[in-house]
Amino acid sequence: MSIDLAGLTRQLELLRDEILAAAAAAPDLASLERLQIDVLGRKGRLTAVLRGIGSLPADDRPKVGAVANAVRAAIEAAVAERREALRAEAIATRIASERVDVTLPGRPVPRGSRHPIPETIAAIAEVFGQFGFVVYEGPEVETDVHNFQMLNIPLDHPARDLWDTLYVDLDGYLLRTHTSPGQIRVMARERPPIRALLPGRCFRYEAVDASHGFEFFQVEGLMIDEGTSMADLRGLLDEFAGALFGAGRATRFRPGYYPFTEPSVAFDVRCVVCDGAGCPACSRTGWMTILGAGMVHPVVLQYGGLDPERYQGFAFGMGVERIANLRHAVADLRYYLENDLRFLEQFR
Ligand code: DAH
């Protein structure tokens, strides 16, 4: 059997040219893959030719084989080249679509600031924390029992007039008028020695003006131990006044009245505006009252589950707005709850 060598060679070259053109035009990797299988795969068009070589006369085999191998090499090279080109194209497209301009200025992150009330509470807690006082919190909706009765203010007692109270619909409950009920809750929970600080929101039925809100903040302090005295209270409060308003600030105790302390005092600091000369901020007295305090009444200790023969303690309570006013020269406490950014942004 003789074969038409020239014809076969021509046929292979035609196949090569066709496939090279198709490879160069393959629109994507998948169609290139299909083309490769079509030609070089197990049932591919070139594979069929190569397989046929075995049945050729021995003399013709090398010649046809050489041509076929050259054709295969050309096709493989063309496919590899196109594959590379398609990959590069895909990467270029992706880079173009995901381009970021690293030279653009960053978007500014709006920076907030601490509200002056929590900021002041933190400053107060920081000072008392150095003396071992631990922060607790009591509920804003309190029982009449905690807010009044266990603080030595019985039902129908005239001392209730000191706190204009907002009641809630639930019988026996009210919005706490001060943080003092926290004293009872701490005593019920802890054994002496107790050093507790109780910051929190309080509520009163008040006509609102520059120095009165129906909603405001207090920080309560309570210390209970054996042998605690008024001198300990005074020493502690002097340290506090010095830390907040400048070391060595003059202070004084004035007699006061609270049902839950005996004796009771008002604690004054030398006016932080005029330093004692007398000004409108201190009503020309040269002094500013910053808190109420006293030795915990024995009845209150008993309600707290403590034996007044063994334990004594002192308590104090201060209005946070008043102290924040002094720290930041704010003249009207209504600003604190208005959420006006023009006010709040000044505390950055
Ligand atoms: N609870 C008082 C008030 O709201 C403040 C106060 C006075 C708290 C004397 C105390 C204290 O713990 O000992 O007016």
mmCIF file of C-alpha atoms and ligand atoms in Angstrom:
data_model
loop_
_atom_site.group_PDB
_atom_site.id
_atom_site.type_symbol
_atom_site.label_atom_id
_atom_site.label_comp_id
_atom_site.label_asym_id
_atom_site.label_seq_id
_atom_site.Cartn_x
_atom_site.Cartn_y
_atom_site.Cartn_z
ATOM 1 C CA MET A 1 0.000 0.000 0.000
ATOM 2 C CA SER A 2 1.373 3.376 -0.894
ATOM 3 C CA ILE A 3 0.178 6.605 0.603
ATOM 4 C CA ASP A 4 0.110 10.073 -0.740
ATOM 5 C CA LEU A 5 2.768 11.550 1.502
ATOM 6 C CA ALA A 6 2.470 14.997 0.088
ATOM 7 C CA GLY A 7 -1.306 14.889 0.460
ATOM 8 C CA LEU A 8 -1.088 13.776 4.075
ATOM 9 C CA THR A 9 1.441 16.438 4.870
ATOM 10 C CA ARG A 10 -0.766 19.032 3.245
ATOM 11 C CA GLN A 11 -3.733 17.784 5.239
ATOM 12 C CA LEU A 12 -1.791 18.070 8.484
ATOM 13 C CA GLU A 13 -0.679 21.563 7.604
ATOM 14 C CA LEU A 14 -4.243 22.574 6.844
ATOM 15 C CA LEU A 15 -5.317 21.189 10.196
ATOM 16 C CA ARG A 16 -2.478 23.126 11.843
ATOM 17 C CA ASP A 17 -3.420 26.398 10.154
ATOM 18 C CA GLU A 18 -7.081 25.951 11.035
ATOM 19 C CA ILE A 19 -6.319 25.221 14.699
ATOM 20 C CA LEU A 20 -3.762 28.011 15.010
ATOM 21 C CA ALA A 21 -6.338 30.479 13.722
ATOM 22 C CA ALA A 22 -9.014 29.066 16.040
ATOM 23 C CA ALA A 23 -6.679 29.198 19.034
ATOM 24 C CA ALA A 24 -5.719 32.775 18.329
ATOM 25 C CA ALA A 25 -9.410 33.657 18.133
ATOM 26 C CA ALA A 26 -10.542 31.675 21.206
ATOM 27 C CA PRO A 27 -12.573 34.204 23.225
ATOM 28 C CA ASP A 28 -11.932 32.628 26.633
ATOM 29 C CA LEU A 29 -10.147 29.871 28.519
ATOM 30 C CA ALA A 30 -13.110 27.492 28.353
ATOM 31 C CA SER A 31 -13.358 27.540 24.564
ATOM 32 C CA LEU A 32 -9.581 27.201 24.314
ATOM 33 C CA GLU A 33 -9.829 24.143 26.529
ATOM 34 C CA ARG A 34 -12.521 22.661 24.276
ATOM 35 C CA LEU A 35 -10.432 23.324 21.195
ATOM 36 C CA GLN A 36 -7.435 21.579 22.735
ATOM 37 C CA ILE A 37 -9.471 18.488 23.585
ATOM 38 C CA ASP A 38 -11.009 18.480 20.109
ATOM 39 C CA VAL A 39 -7.591 18.272 18.526
ATOM 40 C CA LEU A 40 -5.183 16.757 21.001
ATOM 41 C CA GLY A 41 -7.527 14.815 23.213
ATOM 42 C CA ARG A 42 -7.862 11.039 23.234
ATOM 43 C CA LYS A 43 -10.424 11.196 20.454
ATOM 44 C CA GLY A 44 -8.944 14.357 18.916
ATOM 45 C CA ARG A 45 -8.466 14.993 15.261
ATOM 46 C CA LEU A 46 -4.638 15.022 15.400
ATOM 47 C CA THR A 47 -4.528 12.063 17.756
ATOM 48 C CA ALA A 48 -6.446 10.059 15.159
ATOM 49 C CA VAL A 49 -3.858 10.899 12.541
ATOM 50 C CA LEU A 50 -0.985 10.034 14.843
ATOM 51 C CA ARG A 51 -2.593 6.741 15.663
ATOM 52 C CA GLY A 52 -2.875 5.954 11.957
ATOM 53 C CA ILE A 53 0.878 6.284 11.520
ATOM 54 C CA GLY A 54 1.421 2.872 13.002
ATOM 55 C CA SER A 55 -0.304 1.262 10.041
ATOM 56 C CA LEU A 56 1.885 3.025 7.476
ATOM 57 C CA PRO A 57 4.744 1.288 5.698
ATOM 58 C CA ALA A 58 7.856 1.496 7.875
ATOM 59 C CA ASP A 59 9.650 3.800 5.432
ATOM 60 C CA ASP A 60 6.941 6.431 5.539
ATOM 61 C CA ARG A 61 6.411 6.457 9.272
ATOM 62 C CA PRO A 62 9.307 8.767 10.248
ATOM 63 C CA LYS A 63 8.427 11.315 7.610
ATOM 64 C CA VAL A 64 4.761 11.504 8.507
ATOM 65 C CA GLY A 65 5.642 11.288 12.193
ATOM 66 C CA ALA A 66 8.009 14.221 11.925
ATOM 67 C CA VAL A 67 5.385 16.357 10.233
ATOM 68 C CA ALA A 68 2.705 15.304 12.693
ATOM 69 C CA ASN A 69 4.956 16.018 15.668
ATOM 70 C CA ALA A 70 5.834 19.417 14.288
ATOM 71 C CA VAL A 71 2.137 20.143 13.778
ATOM 72 C CA ARG A 72 1.364 19.004 17.345
ATOM 73 C CA ALA A 73 4.159 21.132 18.733
ATOM 74 C CA ALA A 74 2.905 24.149 16.829
ATOM 75 C CA ILE A 75 -0.651 23.615 18.044
ATOM 76 C CA GLU A 76 0.470 23.112 21.651
ATOM 77 C CA ALA A 77 2.573 26.236 21.485
ATOM 78 C CA ALA A 78 -0.314 28.241 20.007
ATOM 79 C CA VAL A 79 -2.721 27.008 22.661
ATOM 80 C CA ALA A 80 -0.202 27.766 25.438
ATOM 81 C CA GLU A 81 0.408 31.213 24.038
ATOM 82 C CA ARG A 82 -3.294 31.999 23.781
ATOM 83 C CA ARG A 83 -3.860 30.672 27.289
ATOM 84 C CA GLU A 84 -1.188 32.996 28.625
ATOM 85 C CA ALA A 85 -2.681 35.896 26.730
ATOM 86 C CA LEU A 86 -6.187 35.183 28.061
ATOM 87 C CA ARG A 87 -4.871 34.915 31.637
ATOM 88 C CA ALA A 88 -2.992 38.155 31.346
ATOM 89 C CA GLU A 89 -6.085 39.785 29.918
ATOM 90 C CA ALA A 90 -8.222 38.518 32.804
ATOM 91 C CA ILE A 91 -5.722 39.825 35.354
ATOM 92 C CA ALA A 92 -5.505 43.169 33.586
ATOM 93 C CA THR A 93 -9.300 43.470 33.551
ATOM 94 C CA ARG A 94 -9.487 42.600 37.244
ATOM 95 C CA ILE A 95 -6.762 45.056 38.172
ATOM 96 C CA ALA A 96 -8.493 47.770 36.195
ATOM 97 C CA SER A 97 -11.867 47.078 37.828
ATOM 98 C CA GLU A 98 -10.464 46.857 41.360
ATOM 99 C CA ARG A 99 -8.199 49.816 41.051
ATOM 100 C CA VAL A 100 -7.753 51.908 44.204
ATOM 101 C CA ASP A 101 -6.134 55.264 44.220
ATOM 102 C CA VAL A 102 -3.875 55.085 47.241
ATOM 103 C CA THR A 103 -3.037 58.742 46.871
ATOM 104 C CA LEU A 104 -6.609 59.846 47.715
ATOM 105 C CA PRO A 105 -6.875 61.442 51.157
ATOM 106 C CA GLY A 106 -8.553 59.170 53.765
ATOM 107 C CA ARG A 107 -12.127 59.744 54.858
ATOM 108 C CA PRO A 108 -12.043 61.449 58.230
ATOM 109 C CA VAL A 109 -13.438 59.362 61.128
ATOM 110 C CA PRO A 110 -15.716 61.667 63.107
ATOM 111 C CA ARG A 111 -14.299 61.790 66.613
ATOM 112 C CA GLY A 112 -16.746 61.846 69.492
ATOM 113 C CA SER A 113 -16.112 62.987 73.005
ATOM 114 C CA ARG A 114 -17.196 62.004 76.458
ATOM 115 C CA HIS A 115 -20.324 63.728 77.702
ATOM 116 C CA PRO A 116 -19.435 66.077 80.587
ATOM 117 C CA ILE A 117 -21.721 64.245 83.052
ATOM 118 C CA PRO A 118 -20.200 60.745 82.717
ATOM 119 C CA GLU A 119 -16.817 62.448 82.412
ATOM 120 C CA THR A 120 -17.374 64.145 85.761
ATOM 121 C CA ILE A 121 -18.670 60.934 87.341
ATOM 122 C CA ALA A 122 -15.486 59.206 86.139
ATOM 123 C CA ALA A 123 -13.338 61.966 87.657
ATOM 124 C CA ILE A 124 -15.188 61.609 90.993
ATOM 125 C CA ALA A 125 -14.872 57.812 90.919
ATOM 126 C CA GLU A 126 -11.183 58.129 90.137
ATOM 127 C CA VAL A 127 -10.540 60.143 93.320
ATOM 128 C CA PHE A 128 -12.591 57.901 95.604
ATOM 129 C CA GLY A 129 -11.232 54.832 93.860
ATOM 130 C CA GLN A 130 -7.808 55.759 95.211
ATOM 131 C CA PHE A 131 -9.294 55.376 98.705
ATOM 132 C CA GLY A 132 -10.720 51.952 97.950
ATOM 133 C CA PHE A 133 -14.257 52.956 96.980
ATOM 134 C CA VAL A 134 -15.919 50.557 94.538
ATOM 135 C CA VAL A 135 -18.650 51.636 92.104
ATOM 136 C CA TYR A 136 -22.137 50.092 92.441
ATOM 137 C CA GLU A 137 -25.414 50.909 90.743
ATOM 138 C CA GLY A 138 -28.962 50.830 92.018
ATOM 139 C CA PRO A 139 -32.248 50.844 90.065
ATOM 140 C CA GLU A 140 -33.817 54.070 88.773
ATOM 141 C CA VAL A 141 -37.309 52.768 89.507
ATOM 142 C CA GLU A 142 -37.108 52.212 93.244
ATOM 143 C CA THR A 143 -39.386 51.081 95.998
ATOM 144 C CA ASP A 144 -40.783 53.602 98.422
ATOM 145 C CA VAL A 145 -39.272 51.366 101.084
ATOM 146 C CA HIS A 146 -35.699 51.822 99.815
ATOM 147 C CA ASN A 147 -36.013 55.421 98.704
ATOM 148 C CA PHE A 148 -37.641 56.600 101.930
ATOM 149 C CA GLN A 149 -38.653 54.172 104.654
ATOM 150 C CA MET A 150 -35.353 52.388 105.147
ATOM 151 C CA LEU A 151 -33.646 55.768 105.062
ATOM 152 C CA ASN A 152 -35.559 56.709 108.199
ATOM 153 C CA ILE A 153 -38.303 58.587 106.361
ATOM 154 C CA PRO A 154 -41.586 56.869 107.281
ATOM 155 C CA LEU A 155 -44.789 57.174 105.269
ATOM 156 C CA ASP A 156 -46.491 60.503 105.970
ATOM 157 C CA HIS A 157 -43.359 61.931 107.565
ATOM 158 C CA PRO A 158 -42.926 65.661 106.826
ATOM 159 C CA ALA A 159 -39.300 65.058 105.755
ATOM 160 C CA ARG A 160 -40.744 63.657 102.514
ATOM 161 C CA ASP A 161 -41.360 67.246 101.486
ATOM 162 C CA LEU A 162 -37.589 67.554 100.937
ATOM 163 C CA TRP A 163 -37.999 65.364 97.858
ATOM 164 C CA ASP A 164 -40.778 66.171 95.397
ATOM 165 C CA THR A 165 -41.410 62.739 94.062
ATOM 166 C CA LEU A 166 -42.488 61.303 90.727
ATOM 167 C CA TYR A 167 -44.511 58.157 91.331
ATOM 168 C CA VAL A 168 -45.121 55.355 88.862
ATOM 169 C CA ASP A 169 -48.353 53.437 88.340
ATOM 170 C CA LEU A 170 -47.070 50.382 90.153
ATOM 171 C CA ASP A 171 -48.056 50.609 93.804
ATOM 172 C CA GLY A 172 -45.106 51.092 96.136
ATOM 173 C CA TYR A 173 -42.732 52.144 93.353
ATOM 174 C CA LEU A 174 -41.372 55.542 92.371
ATOM 175 C CA LEU A 175 -38.549 57.154 90.401
ATOM 176 C CA ARG A 176 -35.717 57.441 92.880
ATOM 177 C CA THR A 177 -35.325 61.005 94.122
ATOM 178 C CA HIS A 178 -31.697 60.466 95.135
ATOM 179 C CA THR A 179 -29.017 57.777 95.024
ATOM 180 C CA SER A 180 -29.250 57.188 98.788
ATOM 181 C CA PRO A 181 -31.419 54.021 98.497
ATOM 182 C CA GLY A 182 -28.295 52.431 96.998
ATOM 183 C CA GLN A 183 -26.827 52.570 100.518
ATOM 184 C CA ILE A 184 -29.432 50.084 101.728
ATOM 185 C CA ARG A 185 -28.870 47.820 98.738
ATOM 186 C CA VAL A 186 -25.111 47.765 99.261
ATOM 187 C CA MET A 187 -25.444 47.088 103.011
ATOM 188 C CA ALA A 188 -27.806 44.206 102.257
ATOM 189 C CA ARG A 189 -25.277 42.701 99.875
ATOM 190 C CA GLU A 190 -21.853 43.325 101.409
ATOM 191 C CA ARG A 191 -20.277 42.846 104.811
ATOM 192 C CA PRO A 192 -18.157 45.644 106.369
ATOM 193 C CA PRO A 193 -15.724 47.125 105.701
ATOM 194 C CA ILE A 194 -17.824 48.740 102.971
ATOM 195 C CA ARG A 195 -16.586 51.494 100.686
ATOM 196 C CA ALA A 196 -19.160 52.086 97.999
ATOM 197 C CA LEU A 197 -19.700 54.753 95.381
ATOM 198 C CA LEU A 198 -23.134 54.915 93.727
ATOM 199 C CA PRO A 199 -23.476 57.176 90.699
ATOM 200 C CA GLY A 200 -26.788 57.433 88.893
ATOM 201 C CA ARG A 201 -29.721 59.279 87.444
ATOM 202 C CA CYS A 202 -32.357 60.701 89.790
ATOM 203 C CA PHE A 203 -35.766 62.251 89.252
ATOM 204 C CA ARG A 204 -37.818 64.900 90.993
ATOM 205 C CA TYR A 205 -41.049 66.734 90.378
ATOM 206 C CA GLU A 206 -39.361 70.098 89.807
ATOM 207 C CA ALA A 207 -39.995 73.292 87.917
ATOM 208 C CA VAL A 208 -37.020 73.364 85.559
ATOM 209 C CA ASP A 209 -34.617 76.287 85.620
ATOM 210 C CA ALA A 210 -30.865 76.871 85.306
ATOM 211 C CA SER A 211 -30.132 74.977 88.513
ATOM 212 C CA HIS A 212 -33.053 72.513 88.721
ATOM 213 C CA GLY A 213 -33.913 69.609 86.467
ATOM 214 C CA PHE A 214 -36.582 66.934 86.850
ATOM 215 C CA GLU A 215 -33.836 64.533 85.824
ATOM 216 C CA PHE A 216 -30.276 64.866 87.121
ATOM 217 C CA PHE A 217 -27.341 62.884 88.418
ATOM 218 C CA GLN A 218 -25.941 62.210 91.848
ATOM 219 C CA VAL A 219 -22.987 60.323 93.241
ATOM 220 C CA GLU A 220 -23.551 58.688 96.615
ATOM 221 C CA GLY A 221 -20.758 57.516 98.871
ATOM 222 C CA LEU A 222 -20.937 55.076 101.765
ATOM 223 C CA MET A 223 -18.275 53.865 104.125
ATOM 224 C CA ILE A 224 -19.005 51.427 106.948
ATOM 225 C CA ASP A 225 -16.470 49.927 109.324
ATOM 226 C CA GLU A 226 -15.694 49.639 113.032
ATOM 227 C CA GLY A 227 -14.586 52.950 114.500
ATOM 228 C CA THR A 228 -15.362 55.135 111.487
ATOM 229 C CA SER A 229 -15.693 58.774 112.502
ATOM 230 C CA MET A 230 -16.614 62.241 111.309
ATOM 231 C CA ALA A 231 -12.856 62.972 111.148
ATOM 232 C CA ASP A 232 -12.437 60.238 108.509
ATOM 233 C CA LEU A 233 -15.280 61.824 106.553
ATOM 234 C CA ARG A 234 -13.742 65.275 106.709
ATOM 235 C CA GLY A 235 -10.293 64.039 105.739
ATOM 236 C CA LEU A 236 -11.680 62.121 102.775
ATOM 237 C CA LEU A 237 -13.799 65.036 101.557
ATOM 238 C CA ASP A 238 -10.855 67.438 101.858
ATOM 239 C CA GLU A 239 -8.822 65.125 99.630
ATOM 240 C CA PHE A 240 -11.709 65.028 97.197
ATOM 241 C CA ALA A 241 -12.085 68.824 97.107
ATOM 242 C CA GLY A 242 -8.345 69.211 96.623
ATOM 243 C CA ALA A 243 -8.262 66.676 93.769
ATOM 244 C CA LEU A 244 -11.145 68.295 91.917
ATOM 245 C CA PHE A 245 -10.666 71.989 92.634
ATOM 246 C CA GLY A 246 -6.966 72.331 93.394
ATOM 247 C CA ALA A 247 -4.784 71.132 96.258
ATOM 248 C CA GLY A 248 -5.218 72.995 99.525
ATOM 249 C CA ARG A 249 -8.668 74.367 98.687
ATOM 250 C CA ALA A 250 -10.302 75.575 101.898
ATOM 251 C CA THR A 251 -13.385 73.607 103.005
ATOM 252 C CA ARG A 252 -15.891 73.717 105.840
ATOM 253 C CA PHE A 253 -18.670 71.709 107.439
ATOM 254 C CA ARG A 254 -21.934 73.441 108.227
ATOM 255 C CA PRO A 255 -24.706 71.848 110.258
ATOM 256 C CA GLY A 256 -27.338 70.271 108.052
ATOM 257 C CA TYR A 257 -30.337 68.026 108.281
ATOM 258 C CA TYR A 258 -31.001 64.705 106.598
ATOM 259 C CA PRO A 259 -33.163 62.004 108.152
ATOM 260 C CA PHE A 260 -30.662 59.247 107.297
ATOM 261 C CA THR A 261 -27.585 60.806 108.903
ATOM 262 C CA GLU A 262 -26.938 61.988 112.447
ATOM 263 C CA PRO A 263 -25.218 64.358 112.709
ATOM 264 C CA SER A 264 -25.683 65.788 109.209
ATOM 265 C CA VAL A 265 -23.573 68.396 107.486
ATOM 266 C CA ALA A 266 -23.292 70.445 104.344
ATOM 267 C CA PHE A 267 -19.794 70.388 102.867
ATOM 268 C CA ASP A 268 -18.612 73.684 101.364
ATOM 269 C CA VAL A 269 -15.543 74.557 99.334
ATOM 270 C CA ARG A 270 -14.061 78.025 99.019
ATOM 271 C CA CYS A 271 -15.767 79.573 95.986
ATOM 272 C CA VAL A 272 -13.947 78.305 92.902
ATOM 273 C CA VAL A 273 -14.914 81.439 90.953
ATOM 274 C CA CYS A 274 -13.878 84.290 93.309
ATOM 275 C CA ASP A 275 -11.734 82.308 95.755
ATOM 276 C CA GLY A 276 -13.627 83.727 98.694
ATOM 277 C CA ALA A 277 -13.891 87.401 97.777
ATOM 278 C CA GLY A 278 -17.630 87.098 97.194
ATOM 279 C CA CYS A 279 -19.317 86.943 93.795
ATOM 280 C CA PRO A 280 -22.706 86.112 92.253
ATOM 281 C CA ALA A 281 -21.697 82.442 91.833
ATOM 282 C CA CYS A 282 -21.415 82.014 95.617
ATOM 283 C CA SER A 283 -24.197 84.470 96.513
ATOM 284 C CA ARG A 284 -21.458 86.700 97.981
ATOM 285 C CA THR A 285 -20.731 84.191 100.743
ATOM 286 C CA GLY A 286 -17.331 83.100 99.427
ATOM 287 C CA TRP A 287 -18.397 79.435 99.810
ATOM 288 C CA MET A 288 -20.070 76.853 97.612
ATOM 289 C CA THR A 289 -21.949 73.842 98.948
ATOM 290 C CA ILE A 290 -21.005 70.774 96.926
ATOM 291 C CA LEU A 291 -22.551 67.936 98.907
ATOM 292 C CA GLY A 292 -24.516 66.718 101.893
ATOM 293 C CA ALA A 293 -23.056 64.195 104.292
ATOM 294 C CA GLY A 294 -23.130 62.783 107.794
ATOM 295 C CA MET A 295 -22.768 59.737 110.001
ATOM 296 C CA VAL A 296 -25.163 56.984 108.942
ATOM 297 C CA HIS A 297 -28.163 56.961 111.292
ATOM 298 C CA PRO A 298 -28.280 53.835 113.515
ATOM 299 C CA VAL A 299 -31.774 53.076 112.257
ATOM 300 C CA VAL A 300 -30.464 53.029 108.680
ATOM 301 C CA LEU A 301 -27.652 50.646 109.687
ATOM 302 C CA GLN A 302 -30.270 48.364 111.203
ATOM 303 C CA TYR A 303 -32.376 48.439 108.040
ATOM 304 C CA GLY A 304 -29.180 47.522 106.201
ATOM 305 C CA GLY A 305 -28.808 44.483 108.451
ATOM 306 C CA LEU A 306 -25.860 45.850 110.439
ATOM 307 C CA ASP A 307 -25.410 46.114 114.202
ATOM 308 C CA PRO A 308 -25.055 49.827 115.064
ATOM 309 C CA GLU A 309 -23.303 48.913 118.334
ATOM 310 C CA ARG A 310 -20.481 47.436 116.321
ATOM 311 C CA TYR A 311 -20.411 49.402 113.062
ATOM 312 C CA GLN A 312 -20.393 53.061 112.245
ATOM 313 C CA GLY A 313 -20.182 54.760 108.920
ATOM 314 C CA PHE A 314 -20.568 57.921 106.976
ATOM 315 C CA ALA A 315 -22.401 58.738 103.798
ATOM 316 C CA PHE A 316 -22.367 61.608 101.388
ATOM 317 C CA GLY A 317 -24.302 62.600 98.307
ATOM 318 C CA MET A 318 -23.471 65.155 95.647
ATOM 319 C CA GLY A 319 -25.135 66.561 92.553
ATOM 320 C CA VAL A 320 -23.035 65.814 89.477
ATOM 321 C CA GLU A 321 -24.317 68.765 87.394
ATOM 322 C CA ARG A 322 -23.214 71.233 90.014
ATOM 323 C CA ILE A 323 -19.696 69.799 90.044
ATOM 324 C CA ALA A 324 -19.587 69.598 86.243
ATOM 325 C CA ASN A 325 -20.674 73.270 86.146
ATOM 326 C CA LEU A 326 -17.745 74.224 88.331
ATOM 327 C CA ARG A 327 -15.248 72.107 86.386
ATOM 328 C CA HIS A 328 -16.287 73.421 83.001
ATOM 329 C CA ALA A 329 -17.724 76.880 83.791
ATOM 330 C CA VAL A 330 -21.218 75.907 82.645
ATOM 331 C CA ALA A 331 -23.968 78.168 83.975
ATOM 332 C CA ASP A 332 -27.136 76.213 83.140
ATOM 333 C CA LEU A 333 -27.703 72.500 83.758
ATOM 334 C CA ARG A 334 -30.328 72.303 81.014
ATOM 335 C CA TYR A 335 -27.494 72.122 78.483
ATOM 336 C CA TYR A 336 -26.491 68.668 79.702
ATOM 337 C CA LEU A 337 -29.597 66.891 78.472
ATOM 338 C CA GLU A 338 -30.379 68.925 75.367
ATOM 339 C CA ASN A 339 -27.957 66.967 73.144
ATOM 340 C CA ASP A 340 -26.947 70.105 71.297
ATOM 341 C CA LEU A 341 -23.675 69.313 69.518
ATOM 342 C CA ARG A 342 -22.574 72.952 69.679
ATOM 343 C CA PHE A 343 -22.446 72.470 73.460
ATOM 344 C CA LEU A 344 -21.126 68.911 73.554
ATOM 345 C CA GLU A 345 -18.342 69.463 71.010
ATOM 346 C CA GLN A 346 -16.683 71.865 73.425
ATOM 347 C CA PHE A 347 -15.649 68.944 75.630
ATOM 348 C CA ARG A 348 -13.295 67.303 73.099
HETATM 349 N N1 DAH B 1 -29.707 62.155 99.381
HETATM 350 C C1 DAH B 1 -29.474 63.559 99.687
HETATM 351 C C2 DAH B 1 -30.227 64.429 98.708
HETATM 352 O O1 DAH B 1 -30.633 63.969 97.693
HETATM 353 C C3 DAH B 1 -27.998 63.870 99.644
HETATM 354 C C4 DAH B 1 -27.289 63.234 100.797
HETATM 355 C C5 DAH B 1 -27.148 63.893 101.993
HETATM 356 C C6 DAH B 1 -26.790 61.968 100.687
HETATM 357 C C7 DAH B 1 -26.502 63.350 103.061
HETATM 358 C C8 DAH B 1 -26.143 61.370 101.766
HETATM 359 C C9 DAH B 1 -26.004 62.091 102.955
HETATM 360 O O2 DAH B 1 -25.627 60.156 101.716
HETATM 361 O O3 DAH B 1 -25.350 61.543 103.993
HETATM 362 O O4 DAH B 1 -30.423 65.559 98.938
#
